[in-house]
Tab-separated table of C-alpha atoms in Angstrom:
chain	number	residue	atom	x	y	z
A	30	MET	CA	4.764	-26.391	-8.923
A	31	THR	CA	6.384	-23.432	-7.148
A	32	ARG	CA	8.002	-23.672	-3.827
A	33	THR	CA	5.219	-21.568	-2.308
A	34	ARG	CA	2.990	-24.666	-2.397
A	35	GLN	CA	5.690	-26.888	-0.966
A	36	LEU	CA	6.009	-25.023	2.315
A	37	ARG	CA	5.390	-27.221	5.309
A	38	ARG	CA	2.753	-26.174	7.856
A	39	ASP	CA	4.822	-27.245	10.843
A	40	GLY	CA	7.206	-24.304	10.621
A	41	ARG	CA	9.878	-26.253	8.712
A	42	THR	CA	11.517	-25.490	5.399
A	43	PRO	CA	10.504	-27.434	2.260
A	44	SER	CA	13.405	-29.881	2.835
A	45	GLY	CA	11.966	-30.685	6.263
A	46	SER	CA	14.720	-29.026	8.347
A	47	PRO	CA	13.690	-26.718	11.173
A	48	ALA	CA	13.375	-23.068	10.191
A	49	PRO	CA	16.015	-20.714	11.637
A	50	ASP	CA	15.080	-18.602	14.660
A	51	ASP	CA	13.769	-15.177	13.710
A	52	HIS	CA	16.253	-13.302	15.898
A	53	ASP	CA	19.129	-15.353	14.515
A	54	VAL	CA	18.071	-14.497	10.980
A	55	LEU	CA	17.997	-10.818	11.881
A	56	ARG	CA	21.398	-10.994	13.544
A	57	THR	CA	22.764	-12.677	10.437
A	58	LEU	CA	21.513	-9.700	8.418
A	59	GLY	CA	23.440	-7.432	10.754
A	60	TYR	CA	20.868	-6.133	13.235
A	61	THR	CA	20.320	-6.559	16.947
A	62	PRO	CA	16.604	-7.274	17.588
A	63	VAL	CA	14.957	-4.297	19.375
A	64	LEU	CA	11.316	-4.453	18.272
A	65	LYS	CA	8.889	-6.807	19.917
A	66	ARG	CA	7.873	-9.890	17.849
A	67	ARG	CA	4.141	-10.019	18.596
A	68	MET	CA	2.554	-10.569	15.166
A	69	GLY	CA	1.552	-13.976	13.886
A	70	PRO	CA	0.941	-14.895	10.233
A	71	PHE	CA	-2.648	-13.676	10.171
A	72	ALA	CA	-1.824	-10.277	11.745
A	73	ASN	CA	1.009	-9.783	9.243
A	74	PHE	CA	-1.286	-10.617	6.267
A	75	ALA	CA	-3.923	-8.344	7.822
A	76	SER	CA	-1.541	-5.393	7.839
A	77	SER	CA	-1.081	-5.513	4.058
A	78	PHE	CA	-4.757	-6.365	3.432
A	79	SER	CA	-5.785	-3.397	5.551
A	80	VAL	CA	-3.416	-1.023	3.769
A	81	ILE	CA	-4.634	-2.116	0.355
A	82	SER	CA	-8.184	-1.647	1.666
A	83	VAL	CA	-10.596	-1.911	-1.247
A	84	LEU	CA	-13.115	0.060	0.849
A	85	SER	CA	-10.652	2.930	0.854
A	86	GLY	CA	-8.894	2.826	-2.540
A	87	CYS	CA	-11.798	1.714	-4.722
A	88	LEU	CA	-14.349	4.088	-3.180
A	89	THR	CA	-12.033	7.124	-2.770
A	90	LEU	CA	-11.119	7.164	-6.472
A	91	TYR	CA	-14.502	5.895	-7.763
A	92	GLY	CA	-15.435	9.355	-8.983
A	93	PHE	CA	-12.109	9.557	-10.814
A	94	GLY	CA	-12.937	6.280	-12.483
A	95	LEU	CA	-16.392	7.386	-13.540
A	96	ALA	CA	-14.913	10.313	-15.522
A	97	THR	CA	-11.726	8.569	-16.735
A	98	GLY	CA	-12.912	5.633	-18.749
A	99	GLY	CA	-16.104	4.886	-16.879
A	100	PRO	CA	-17.393	1.440	-15.896
A	101	ALA	CA	-15.599	-0.486	-18.629
A	102	VAL	CA	-12.140	0.789	-17.597
A	103	MET	CA	-12.874	0.355	-13.932
A	104	MET	CA	-13.986	-3.301	-14.293
A	105	TRP	CA	-11.545	-4.572	-16.905
A	106	GLY	CA	-8.774	-2.390	-15.562
A	107	TRP	CA	-9.238	-3.938	-12.103
A	108	ILE	CA	-8.927	-7.458	-13.552
A	109	GLY	CA	-5.857	-6.627	-15.629
A	110	VAL	CA	-4.051	-4.579	-13.033
A	111	GLY	CA	-4.734	-7.205	-10.404
A	112	ILE	CA	-3.076	-9.866	-12.505
A	113	MET	CA	0.023	-7.722	-13.075
A	114	VAL	CA	0.221	-6.742	-9.394
A	115	MET	CA	0.259	-10.449	-8.506
A	116	PHE	CA	3.470	-10.748	-10.493
A	117	VAL	CA	4.984	-7.771	-8.629
A	118	GLY	CA	3.813	-9.111	-5.288
A	119	ALA	CA	5.224	-12.593	-5.895
A	120	GLY	CA	8.563	-11.206	-6.996
A	121	LEU	CA	8.730	-8.956	-3.972
A	122	ALA	CA	7.668	-11.745	-1.594
A	123	GLU	CA	10.533	-13.903	-2.844
A	124	VAL	CA	13.101	-11.194	-2.013
A	125	THR	CA	11.342	-10.432	1.347
A	126	SER	CA	11.831	-14.039	2.380
A	127	ALA	CA	15.558	-13.649	1.911
A	128	TYR	CA	15.750	-10.262	3.729
A	129	PRO	CA	12.993	-9.961	6.383
A	130	THR	CA	13.832	-6.569	7.924
A	131	SER	CA	11.835	-3.371	8.758
A	132	GLY	CA	13.834	-1.521	6.085
A	133	ALA	CA	12.403	-3.964	3.541
A	134	LEU	CA	12.822	-2.548	0.017
A	135	TYR	CA	15.855	-0.361	0.533
A	136	PHE	CA	17.623	-3.005	2.610
A	137	MET	CA	17.040	-5.523	-0.166
A	138	ALA	CA	18.292	-3.113	-2.807
A	139	ASP	CA	21.386	-2.253	-0.762
A	140	ARG	CA	22.296	-5.871	-0.151
A	141	LEU	CA	21.781	-6.785	-3.775
A	142	GLY	CA	23.042	-3.706	-5.592
A	143	GLY	CA	25.016	-1.491	-3.238
A	144	LYS	CA	24.597	1.703	-1.230
A	145	ARG	CA	23.369	3.965	-4.041
A	146	TRP	CA	20.606	1.505	-4.974
A	147	GLY	CA	19.556	1.238	-1.354
A	148	TRP	CA	19.642	5.014	-0.818
A	149	TYR	CA	17.356	5.955	-3.726
A	150	THR	CA	15.057	2.939	-3.200
A	151	GLY	CA	14.607	4.078	0.400
A	152	TRP	CA	13.678	7.587	-0.545
A	153	LEU	CA	11.221	6.432	-3.191
A	154	ASN	CA	9.640	3.980	-0.742
A	155	LEU	CA	9.394	6.688	1.900
A	156	LEU	CA	7.770	9.123	-0.521
A	157	GLY	CA	5.223	6.530	-1.540
A	158	LEU	CA	4.387	5.499	2.025
A	159	LEU	CA	3.947	9.108	3.163
A	160	GLY	CA	1.770	9.791	0.127
A	161	ALA	CA	-0.285	6.735	1.021
A	162	ILE	CA	-0.997	8.061	4.514
A	163	ALA	CA	-2.127	11.383	3.030
A	164	GLY	CA	-4.251	9.742	0.367
A	165	ILE	CA	-5.917	7.305	2.741
A	166	ASP	CA	-6.629	9.671	5.588
A	167	TYR	CA	-7.699	12.614	3.399
A	168	GLY	CA	-10.047	10.209	1.604
A	169	CYS	CA	-11.447	9.234	4.988
A	170	ALA	CA	-11.989	12.914	5.728
A	171	LEU	CA	-13.953	13.275	2.430
A	172	PHE	CA	-16.238	10.394	3.418
A	173	ALA	CA	-16.628	11.712	6.988
A	174	GLY	CA	-17.617	15.087	5.477
A	175	ALA	CA	-20.238	13.404	3.276
A	176	PHE	CA	-21.637	11.568	6.296
A	177	ALA	CA	-21.793	14.788	8.331
A	178	GLY	CA	-23.652	16.461	5.420
A	179	LEU	CA	-26.314	13.745	5.485
A	180	GLN	CA	-26.554	13.659	9.284
A	181	TRP	CA	-26.297	17.329	10.218
A	182	GLY	CA	-26.463	19.319	6.966
A	183	PHE	CA	-22.691	19.963	7.109
A	184	GLU	CA	-21.289	21.585	3.942
A	185	PRO	CA	-17.712	20.413	3.424
A	186	THR	CA	-15.178	23.104	2.520
A	187	PRO	CA	-11.448	22.702	1.980
A	188	GLY	CA	-10.812	24.179	5.410
A	189	SER	CA	-13.308	21.985	7.296
A	190	LEU	CA	-12.074	18.852	5.508
A	191	MET	CA	-8.550	19.724	6.559
A	192	VAL	CA	-9.675	19.897	10.194
A	193	ILE	CA	-11.254	16.443	9.876
A	194	TYR	CA	-8.085	15.208	8.207
A	195	VAL	CA	-5.960	16.473	11.099
A	196	CYS	CA	-8.242	14.694	13.597
A	197	VAL	CA	-7.915	11.431	11.668
A	198	LEU	CA	-4.111	11.752	11.629
A	199	ALA	CA	-4.071	12.424	15.363
A	200	LEU	CA	-6.168	9.353	16.026
A	201	HIS	CA	-3.826	7.144	14.021
A	202	ALA	CA	-0.793	8.583	15.750
A	203	ALA	CA	-2.311	7.869	19.188
A	204	LEU	CA	-3.262	4.264	18.301
A	205	ASN	CA	0.208	3.523	16.949
A	206	LEU	CA	1.891	4.943	20.052
A	207	PHE	CA	0.291	2.171	22.160
A	208	GLY	CA	2.431	-0.523	20.541
A	209	VAL	CA	2.419	-3.219	17.872
A	210	ARG	CA	0.142	-5.577	19.808
A	211	LEU	CA	-2.779	-3.116	19.504
A	212	VAL	CA	-1.909	-2.537	15.840
A	213	GLY	CA	-1.958	-6.248	15.232
A	214	ILE	CA	-5.334	-6.670	16.920
A	215	LEU	CA	-6.837	-3.791	14.935
A	216	ASN	CA	-5.427	-5.158	11.671
A	217	SER	CA	-6.960	-8.569	12.396
A	218	VAL	CA	-10.363	-7.001	13.111
A	219	SER	CA	-9.908	-4.960	9.924
A	220	VAL	CA	-9.799	-8.081	7.686
A	221	TRP	CA	-13.170	-9.247	8.861
A	222	TRP	CA	-14.620	-5.708	8.792
A	223	HIS	CA	-13.545	-5.296	5.188
A	224	LEU	CA	-14.851	-8.660	4.025
A	225	ALA	CA	-18.140	-8.244	5.941
A	226	GLY	CA	-18.358	-4.610	4.732
A	227	VAL	CA	-18.000	-5.579	1.079
A	228	ALA	CA	-20.567	-8.336	1.495
A	229	LEU	CA	-23.004	-5.950	3.225
A	230	ILE	CA	-22.620	-3.133	0.730
A	231	VAL	CA	-22.972	-5.380	-2.325
A	232	GLY	CA	-25.755	-7.428	-0.816
A	233	VAL	CA	-27.795	-4.413	0.136
A	234	LEU	CA	-27.219	-2.696	-3.202
A	235	TRP	CA	-28.324	-5.873	-4.941
A	236	LEU	CA	-31.475	-6.533	-2.911
A	237	VAL	CA	-32.934	-3.119	-2.123
A	238	PRO	CA	-32.983	-1.036	-5.346
A	239	SER	CA	-35.803	-1.860	-7.743
A	240	ARG	CA	-33.650	-1.060	-10.797
A	241	HIS	CA	-30.086	-2.093	-11.730
A	242	GLN	CA	-27.885	-1.329	-14.689
A	243	PRO	CA	-27.557	-4.103	-17.308
A	244	VAL	CA	-24.410	-6.181	-17.653
A	245	SER	CA	-23.563	-4.374	-20.892
A	246	PHE	CA	-23.505	-1.048	-19.048
A	247	VAL	CA	-21.153	-2.298	-16.322
A	248	PHE	CA	-18.635	-3.989	-18.632
A	249	THR	CA	-18.778	-2.035	-21.890
A	250	THR	CA	-19.693	1.610	-21.129
A	251	PHE	CA	-16.799	3.992	-21.806
A	252	VAL	CA	-16.995	7.548	-20.482
A	253	ASN	CA	-14.439	10.319	-21.146
A	254	GLU	CA	-14.797	13.554	-19.252
A	255	THR	CA	-11.067	14.274	-19.037
A	256	GLY	CA	-10.778	16.693	-21.971
A	257	TRP	CA	-8.489	14.334	-23.852
A	258	HIS	CA	-9.669	12.913	-27.170
A	259	SER	CA	-7.654	9.695	-27.295
A	260	THR	CA	-9.671	6.658	-26.061
A	261	LEU	CA	-6.513	4.677	-25.457
A	262	TYR	CA	-4.879	7.429	-23.439
A	263	VAL	CA	-7.941	7.884	-21.238
A	264	ALA	CA	-8.242	4.147	-20.705
A	265	LEU	CA	-4.625	3.949	-19.628
A	266	ILE	CA	-4.939	6.913	-17.250
A	267	GLY	CA	-8.035	5.258	-15.778
A	268	LEU	CA	-5.886	2.403	-14.502
A	269	LEU	CA	-4.836	4.677	-11.643
A	270	LEU	CA	-7.920	3.610	-9.611
A	271	ALA	CA	-6.796	-0.034	-9.519
A	272	GLN	CA	-3.049	0.625	-9.306
A	273	TYR	CA	-3.541	3.098	-6.445
A	274	THR	CA	-5.664	0.594	-4.548
A	275	PHE	CA	-3.121	-2.176	-5.138
A	276	SER	CA	-0.339	-0.512	-3.192
A	277	GLY	CA	0.886	-0.764	0.345
A	278	TYR	CA	1.383	-4.520	0.431
A	279	ASP	CA	5.007	-3.919	1.446
A	280	ALA	CA	3.526	-3.381	4.943
A	281	SER	CA	4.038	-7.119	5.557
A	282	ALA	CA	7.762	-6.679	4.819
A	283	HIS	CA	8.086	-3.539	6.964
A	284	LEU	CA	6.554	-5.405	9.903
A	285	SER	CA	8.667	-8.508	9.458
A	286	GLU	CA	10.923	-7.711	12.470
A	287	GLU	CA	7.737	-7.876	14.569
A	288	THR	CA	6.430	-11.071	12.950
A	289	THR	CA	7.034	-14.652	14.025
A	290	GLY	CA	8.325	-16.971	11.229
A	291	ALA	CA	9.044	-13.831	9.224
A	292	GLN	CA	10.897	-15.483	6.337
A	293	VAL	CA	7.672	-17.360	5.410
A	294	ASN	CA	4.867	-15.361	7.027
A	295	ALA	CA	5.863	-11.904	5.731
A	296	ALA	CA	6.230	-13.286	2.179
A	297	CYS	CA	2.911	-15.117	2.402
A	298	GLY	CA	1.286	-11.982	3.833
A	299	ILE	CA	2.117	-10.007	0.704
A	300	VAL	CA	0.710	-12.546	-1.787
A	301	ARG	CA	-2.396	-13.372	0.213
A	302	ALA	CA	-3.278	-9.677	0.730
A	303	ILE	CA	-3.123	-9.042	-3.039
A	304	ARG	CA	-5.152	-12.141	-3.848
A	305	TRP	CA	-8.018	-11.464	-1.445
A	306	SER	CA	-8.065	-7.772	-2.243
A	307	TRP	CA	-8.376	-8.627	-5.960
A	308	VAL	CA	-11.467	-10.739	-5.368
A	309	ALA	CA	-13.075	-8.369	-2.852
A	310	GLY	CA	-12.404	-5.271	-4.984
A	311	PHE	CA	-13.955	-6.764	-8.088
A	312	VAL	CA	-17.119	-7.696	-6.214
A	313	LEU	CA	-17.302	-4.204	-4.650
A	314	LEU	CA	-16.830	-2.301	-7.923
A	315	ALA	CA	-19.391	-4.481	-9.692
A	316	GLY	CA	-21.934	-4.074	-6.871
A	317	LEU	CA	-21.536	-0.271	-6.896
A	318	THR	CA	-21.736	0.081	-10.645
A	319	PHE	CA	-24.780	-2.125	-11.078
A	320	ALA	CA	-26.569	-0.008	-8.475
A	321	ILE	CA	-26.024	3.400	-10.210
A	322	GLN	CA	-29.406	5.052	-10.700
A	323	ASP	CA	-28.303	8.339	-12.288
A	324	TYR	CA	-24.776	8.503	-13.809
A	325	ALA	CA	-24.681	12.263	-14.173
A	326	GLY	CA	-26.146	12.763	-10.705
A	327	VAL	CA	-23.479	10.512	-9.189
A	328	ARG	CA	-20.715	12.352	-11.054
A	329	ASN	CA	-21.901	15.736	-9.879
A	330	THR	CA	-23.121	14.750	-6.408
A	331	PRO	CA	-23.476	17.619	-3.886
A	332	THR	CA	-21.916	15.272	-1.274
A	333	GLY	CA	-18.607	15.417	-3.088
A	334	VAL	CA	-18.350	11.607	-2.794
A	335	PRO	CA	-19.883	9.619	-5.685
A	336	PRO	CA	-20.284	6.312	-3.731
A	337	ALA	CA	-22.287	8.266	-1.161
A	338	GLN	CA	-24.696	9.391	-3.895
A	339	ILE	CA	-25.060	5.798	-5.107
A	340	PHE	CA	-26.012	4.790	-1.558
A	341	LEU	CA	-28.375	7.738	-1.282
A	342	ASP	CA	-30.145	7.082	-4.582
A	343	ALA	CA	-30.446	3.341	-3.977
A	344	LEU	CA	-31.204	3.204	-0.248
A	345	GLY	CA	-32.334	6.565	0.967
A	346	VAL	CA	-30.764	8.722	3.637
A	347	SER	CA	-30.720	6.189	6.506
A	348	GLY	CA	-29.257	3.386	4.406
A	349	ALA	CA	-26.671	5.722	2.906
A	350	LYS	CA	-25.521	6.891	6.340
A	351	ALA	CA	-25.237	3.339	7.616
A	352	LEU	CA	-23.087	2.219	4.625
A	353	LEU	CA	-20.930	5.357	4.881
A	354	LEU	CA	-20.166	4.507	8.455
A	355	VAL	CA	-19.051	1.027	7.342
A	356	VAL	CA	-16.702	2.605	4.780
A	357	ILE	CA	-15.340	5.260	7.164
A	358	VAL	CA	-14.400	2.680	9.816
A	359	ALA	CA	-12.681	0.586	7.123
A	360	GLN	CA	-10.704	3.657	6.029
A	361	LEU	CA	-9.717	4.290	9.619
A	362	PHE	CA	-8.367	0.767	9.854
A	363	CYS	CA	-6.548	1.238	6.592
A	364	GLY	CA	-4.880	4.513	7.582
A	365	ASN	CA	-3.831	3.089	10.959
A	366	ALA	CA	-2.091	0.152	9.285
A	367	GLU	CA	-0.373	2.493	6.834
A	368	VAL	CA	0.951	4.673	9.698
A	369	ALA	CA	2.390	1.519	11.312
A	370	ALA	CA	4.179	0.488	8.127
A	371	THR	CA	5.493	3.947	7.359
A	372	SER	CA	6.799	4.463	10.859
A	373	ARG	CA	8.760	1.232	10.642
A	374	MET	CA	10.313	2.435	7.381
A	375	VAL	CA	11.264	5.718	9.028
A	376	PHE	CA	12.711	3.845	11.994
A	377	ALA	CA	14.754	1.506	9.798
A	378	PHE	CA	16.003	4.316	7.490
A	379	SER	CA	17.028	6.294	10.517
A	380	ARG	CA	18.688	3.228	12.119
A	381	ASP	CA	20.945	3.155	9.038
A	382	GLY	CA	21.697	6.873	9.173
A	383	ALA	CA	19.781	7.907	6.059
A	384	LEU	CA	17.500	10.690	7.413
A	385	PRO	CA	18.396	14.110	8.759
A	386	GLY	CA	18.329	13.748	12.529
A	387	SER	CA	18.499	9.945	12.330
A	388	ALA	CA	19.662	9.607	15.932
A	389	TRP	CA	16.391	11.223	17.053
A	390	TRP	CA	13.977	9.390	14.762
A	391	ARG	CA	15.306	5.900	15.411
A	392	HIS	CA	14.383	6.006	19.092
A	393	VAL	CA	12.293	3.034	20.291
A	394	SER	CA	10.137	3.355	23.393
A	395	PRO	CA	11.429	0.942	26.051
A	396	ARG	CA	7.870	0.520	27.412
A	397	THR	CA	5.983	-0.295	24.227
A	398	GLY	CA	8.809	-1.339	21.891
A	399	THR	CA	7.404	1.161	19.338
A	400	PRO	CA	9.390	3.769	17.286
A	401	THR	CA	7.252	6.577	18.718
A	402	ARG	CA	9.106	9.492	17.156
A	403	ALA	CA	8.983	7.822	13.743
A	404	VAL	CA	5.196	7.577	14.142
A	405	LEU	CA	4.939	11.307	14.864
A	406	LEU	CA	7.175	12.215	11.956
A	407	SER	CA	5.133	10.077	9.563
A	408	VAL	CA	1.833	11.798	10.369
A	409	ALA	CA	3.417	15.266	10.392
A	410	VAL	CA	4.839	14.861	6.890
A	411	ALA	CA	1.544	13.388	5.659
A	412	LEU	CA	-0.178	16.543	6.926
A	413	VAL	CA	2.168	18.743	4.884
A	414	LEU	CA	1.621	16.693	1.748
A	415	ALA	CA	-2.155	17.290	1.906
A	416	LEU	CA	-1.973	21.036	2.567
A	417	PRO	CA	-2.231	21.923	-1.182
A	418	SER	CA	-5.763	20.560	-1.072
A	419	LEU	CA	-6.712	23.839	0.563
A	420	TYR	CA	-6.030	25.605	-2.706
A	421	SER	CA	-6.343	23.103	-5.561
A	422	SER	CA	-9.057	20.647	-6.464
A	423	ALA	CA	-6.478	18.554	-8.330
A	424	ALA	CA	-4.207	18.232	-5.240
A	425	TYR	CA	-5.792	15.007	-3.976
A	426	ALA	CA	-5.405	13.220	-7.293
A	427	ALA	CA	-1.756	14.356	-7.228
A	428	VAL	CA	-1.300	12.866	-3.762
A	429	THR	CA	-2.603	9.512	-4.948
A	430	SER	CA	-0.283	9.652	-7.965
A	431	ILE	CA	2.613	10.450	-5.637
A	432	ASN	CA	1.809	7.291	-3.772
A	433	VAL	CA	1.837	5.248	-6.980
A	434	ILE	CA	4.926	6.655	-8.675
A	435	GLY	CA	6.842	6.751	-5.417
A	436	ILE	CA	6.177	3.297	-4.013
A	437	THR	CA	5.668	1.266	-7.195
A	438	PRO	CA	9.197	1.755	-8.581
A	439	ALA	CA	10.539	0.954	-5.113
A	440	TYR	CA	8.819	-2.449	-5.422
A	441	ALA	CA	10.493	-3.170	-8.706
A	442	ILE	CA	14.075	-2.223	-7.815
A	443	PRO	CA	14.776	-5.204	-5.463
A	444	ILE	CA	13.132	-7.505	-7.985
A	445	TYR	CA	15.293	-6.121	-10.829
A	446	LEU	CA	18.458	-6.475	-8.735
A	447	ARG	CA	17.489	-10.027	-7.850
A	448	LEU	CA	17.266	-10.735	-11.581
A	449	ARG	CA	20.530	-8.926	-12.276
A	450	HIS	CA	22.313	-10.971	-9.591
A	451	ARG	CA	20.253	-14.095	-9.974
A	452	HIS	CA	23.320	-16.369	-9.839
A	453	SER	CA	24.457	-15.034	-6.467
A	454	PHE	CA	21.011	-14.388	-4.980
A	455	ARG	CA	20.420	-16.697	-2.042
A	456	PRO	CA	16.628	-17.329	-1.810
A	457	GLY	CA	14.755	-17.719	1.476
A	458	PRO	CA	12.390	-20.586	2.344
A	459	TRP	CA	9.540	-18.847	0.351
A	460	ASN	CA	10.651	-18.714	-3.282
A	461	LEU	CA	9.379	-19.142	-6.824
A	462	GLY	CA	12.000	-21.687	-7.926
A	463	ARG	CA	12.521	-21.691	-11.694
A	464	TRP	CA	9.580	-19.263	-12.136
A	465	GLY	CA	11.412	-16.524	-10.236
A	466	VAL	CA	13.131	-15.059	-13.318
A	467	PRO	CA	10.117	-14.840	-15.711
A	468	VAL	CA	7.816	-13.585	-12.934
A	469	GLY	CA	10.397	-10.972	-12.031
A	470	TRP	CA	10.778	-9.651	-15.556
A	471	VAL	CA	7.032	-9.307	-16.010
A	472	ALA	CA	6.913	-7.375	-12.722
A	473	VAL	CA	9.750	-5.025	-13.696
A	474	VAL	CA	8.319	-4.226	-17.119
A	475	TRP	CA	4.864	-3.548	-15.656
A	476	VAL	CA	6.232	-1.198	-13.005
A	477	ALA	CA	8.251	0.752	-15.586
A	478	PHE	CA	5.105	1.122	-17.669
A	479	VAL	CA	2.845	2.450	-14.931
A	480	THR	CA	5.477	4.732	-13.482
A	481	VAL	CA	5.692	6.577	-16.821
A	482	LEU	CA	1.900	6.436	-17.259
A	483	PHE	CA	1.104	8.173	-13.995
A	484	CYS	CA	3.528	10.974	-14.573
A	485	LEU	CA	1.351	12.069	-17.523
A	486	PRO	CA	-1.374	14.775	-17.276
A	487	GLN	CA	-4.813	13.451	-16.319
A	488	SER	CA	-6.985	16.328	-17.466
A	489	ALA	CA	-7.074	18.796	-20.308
A	490	PRO	CA	-6.588	21.696	-20.866
A	491	ILE	CA	-3.579	21.688	-18.581
A	492	SER	CA	-3.641	24.566	-16.068
A	493	LEU	CA	-2.433	25.210	-12.543
A	494	ALA	CA	-5.630	23.646	-11.219
A	495	THR	CA	-5.441	20.483	-13.359
A	496	PHE	CA	-1.669	19.995	-13.572
A	497	ASN	CA	-0.365	16.591	-12.395
A	498	TYR	CA	2.064	17.546	-9.662
A	499	ALA	CA	3.184	13.955	-8.971
A	500	PRO	CA	6.221	14.023	-11.290
A	501	VAL	CA	7.229	17.351	-9.702
A	502	ALA	CA	7.116	15.721	-6.292
A	503	LEU	CA	9.060	12.765	-7.575
A	504	LEU	CA	11.808	14.916	-9.075
A	505	LEU	CA	11.908	17.065	-5.910
A	506	VAL	CA	12.430	14.088	-3.687
A	507	LEU	CA	15.073	12.555	-5.965
A	508	SER	CA	16.824	15.926	-6.068
A	509	LEU	CA	16.719	16.264	-2.306
A	510	ALA	CA	17.956	12.677	-1.917
A	511	THR	CA	20.821	13.416	-4.291
A	512	ALA	CA	21.726	16.639	-2.473
A	513	TRP	CA	21.522	14.954	0.947
A	514	TRP	CA	23.698	12.120	-0.320
A	515	ALA	CA	26.388	14.601	-1.310
A	516	VAL	CA	26.148	16.560	1.868
A	517	SER	CA	25.851	13.813	4.423
A	518	GLY	CA	24.367	10.520	3.212
A	519	ARG	CA	27.512	9.021	1.725
A	520	ARG	CA	29.102	9.278	5.203
A	521	THR	CA	26.181	8.623	7.522
A	522	TYR	CA	24.160	6.002	5.603
A	523	GLU	CA	25.584	2.537	6.195
A	524	LEU	CA	23.995	-0.884	6.557
A	525	PRO	CA	25.623	-3.086	9.188
A	526	PRO	CA	27.843	-5.875	7.895
A	527	ALA	CA	26.112	-9.165	7.377
A	528	ALA	CA	27.237	-12.235	9.278
A	529	THR	CA	29.383	-14.627	7.290
A	530	GLU	CA	27.588	-17.764	8.521
A	531	PRO	CA	23.872	-18.547	8.050
A	532	PRO	CA	21.859	-18.895	11.223
A	533	ALA	CA	21.638	-22.354	12.738
A	534	PRO	CA	18.255	-24.119	12.578
A	535	ARG	CA	16.147	-23.986	15.682
A	536	GLN	CA	15.652	-27.084	17.745
A	537	ASP	CA	12.029	-26.193	18.411
A	538	VAL	CA	9.274	-25.930	15.878
A	539	ASP	CA	7.539	-22.614	15.072
A	540	ARG	CA	3.864	-23.511	14.967
A	541	THR	CA	2.852	-20.080	13.689
A	542	ALA	CA	4.169	-20.654	10.209
A	543	PRO	CA	1.461	-21.503	7.655
């Protein structure tokens, strides 16, 4: 039995001693608390669950999945990728319990491996988080455009979709400027909205249509419209749908300085978010695929959004509009949670002197306790990342790949360093015990595999319109990080020294810990 199942529900460590005070833990790690600790365990879990958002990731890339492997790859790929991501999430949760800070991944890497490890992990993490905002909110714009087309005859163009995208970004910036309490409330509502939304969509698609696809179609049909001839290659590329959806669960770690009982609750938030998303996503993908009435019509839908065509064919215009609204609201919740997580990463990276203009970006509003300038920077860069969508139909797929190949390696680096220094690693109250090493190696190998996989071209023949720009973005960010390190980073980037003594246990009991 792992230590995760031995955690006490009275806020004490497995040995029965009181858990250390959150602020004392943070001071031991070298930081003076400045953010407001207003998130409980459910709100922290909700942040990662909202960012994973099966109603965003699964539906946004559903059209990609239909062409890149079809139903068989989508369904079995979801099961397989979900299992592997559980290994990654468990390994990351263990290190999060030892280092619960807003910097999260790069702080862990720095403490375990040194400044260079922390520096590059931070830039990879930042690239992935910014790509996630762009992918989520632009996907929301696509669905909003499809709804507008059904409601008012609106014909989406790259320019009009960009306008919708800017409005979505502005909304998320405004909501995050109000403070973490509102973010926590919205994330908590988001959990129930997502679960109810999946139940509603699947239930309606099961009850209303008179015809459904057979089980053999859903689990064995392979479709290849990529231009590549290798079945194995196409099946592997098709895993992007699941791997893209299963990202962003580091939000729980980034919000740990605003979470009570962070050493336990932030770690639990990661694992629980992956587990529930795995179940909900499988049900959602199955429900959609069983309800397909015309595969070719869904692939070439005039709405530009294949799930919208499934709703339309199965339910008619009114039903399709109602379900699209459910999805759009879920995507708004998802993007809002991602902006919160990204802004905390920007704040923390600036606090340690890693970004150009760090003194400006690390500012925290004294009224709301929110890093307001970091929020604005996050949405501004996300806007820039999506601008190529004005000129290339492949740009959105590239943005989603940027998210995956930026953030996924950043997950594995702290886990790898924990393995490399396993004899000196000091685990937190949430840990895997003797399973930590094998779980960690499975996670590292999987991340290395998918990182290489999603740098590969996704369509053939390769042209400017179909080229996978994700590895270019990755190399560009790594090159800029290297250049900035040489120019300034080696002097300005510095984590505060850790305290030599562990924090003393609290005398009171934290009832918020699970």
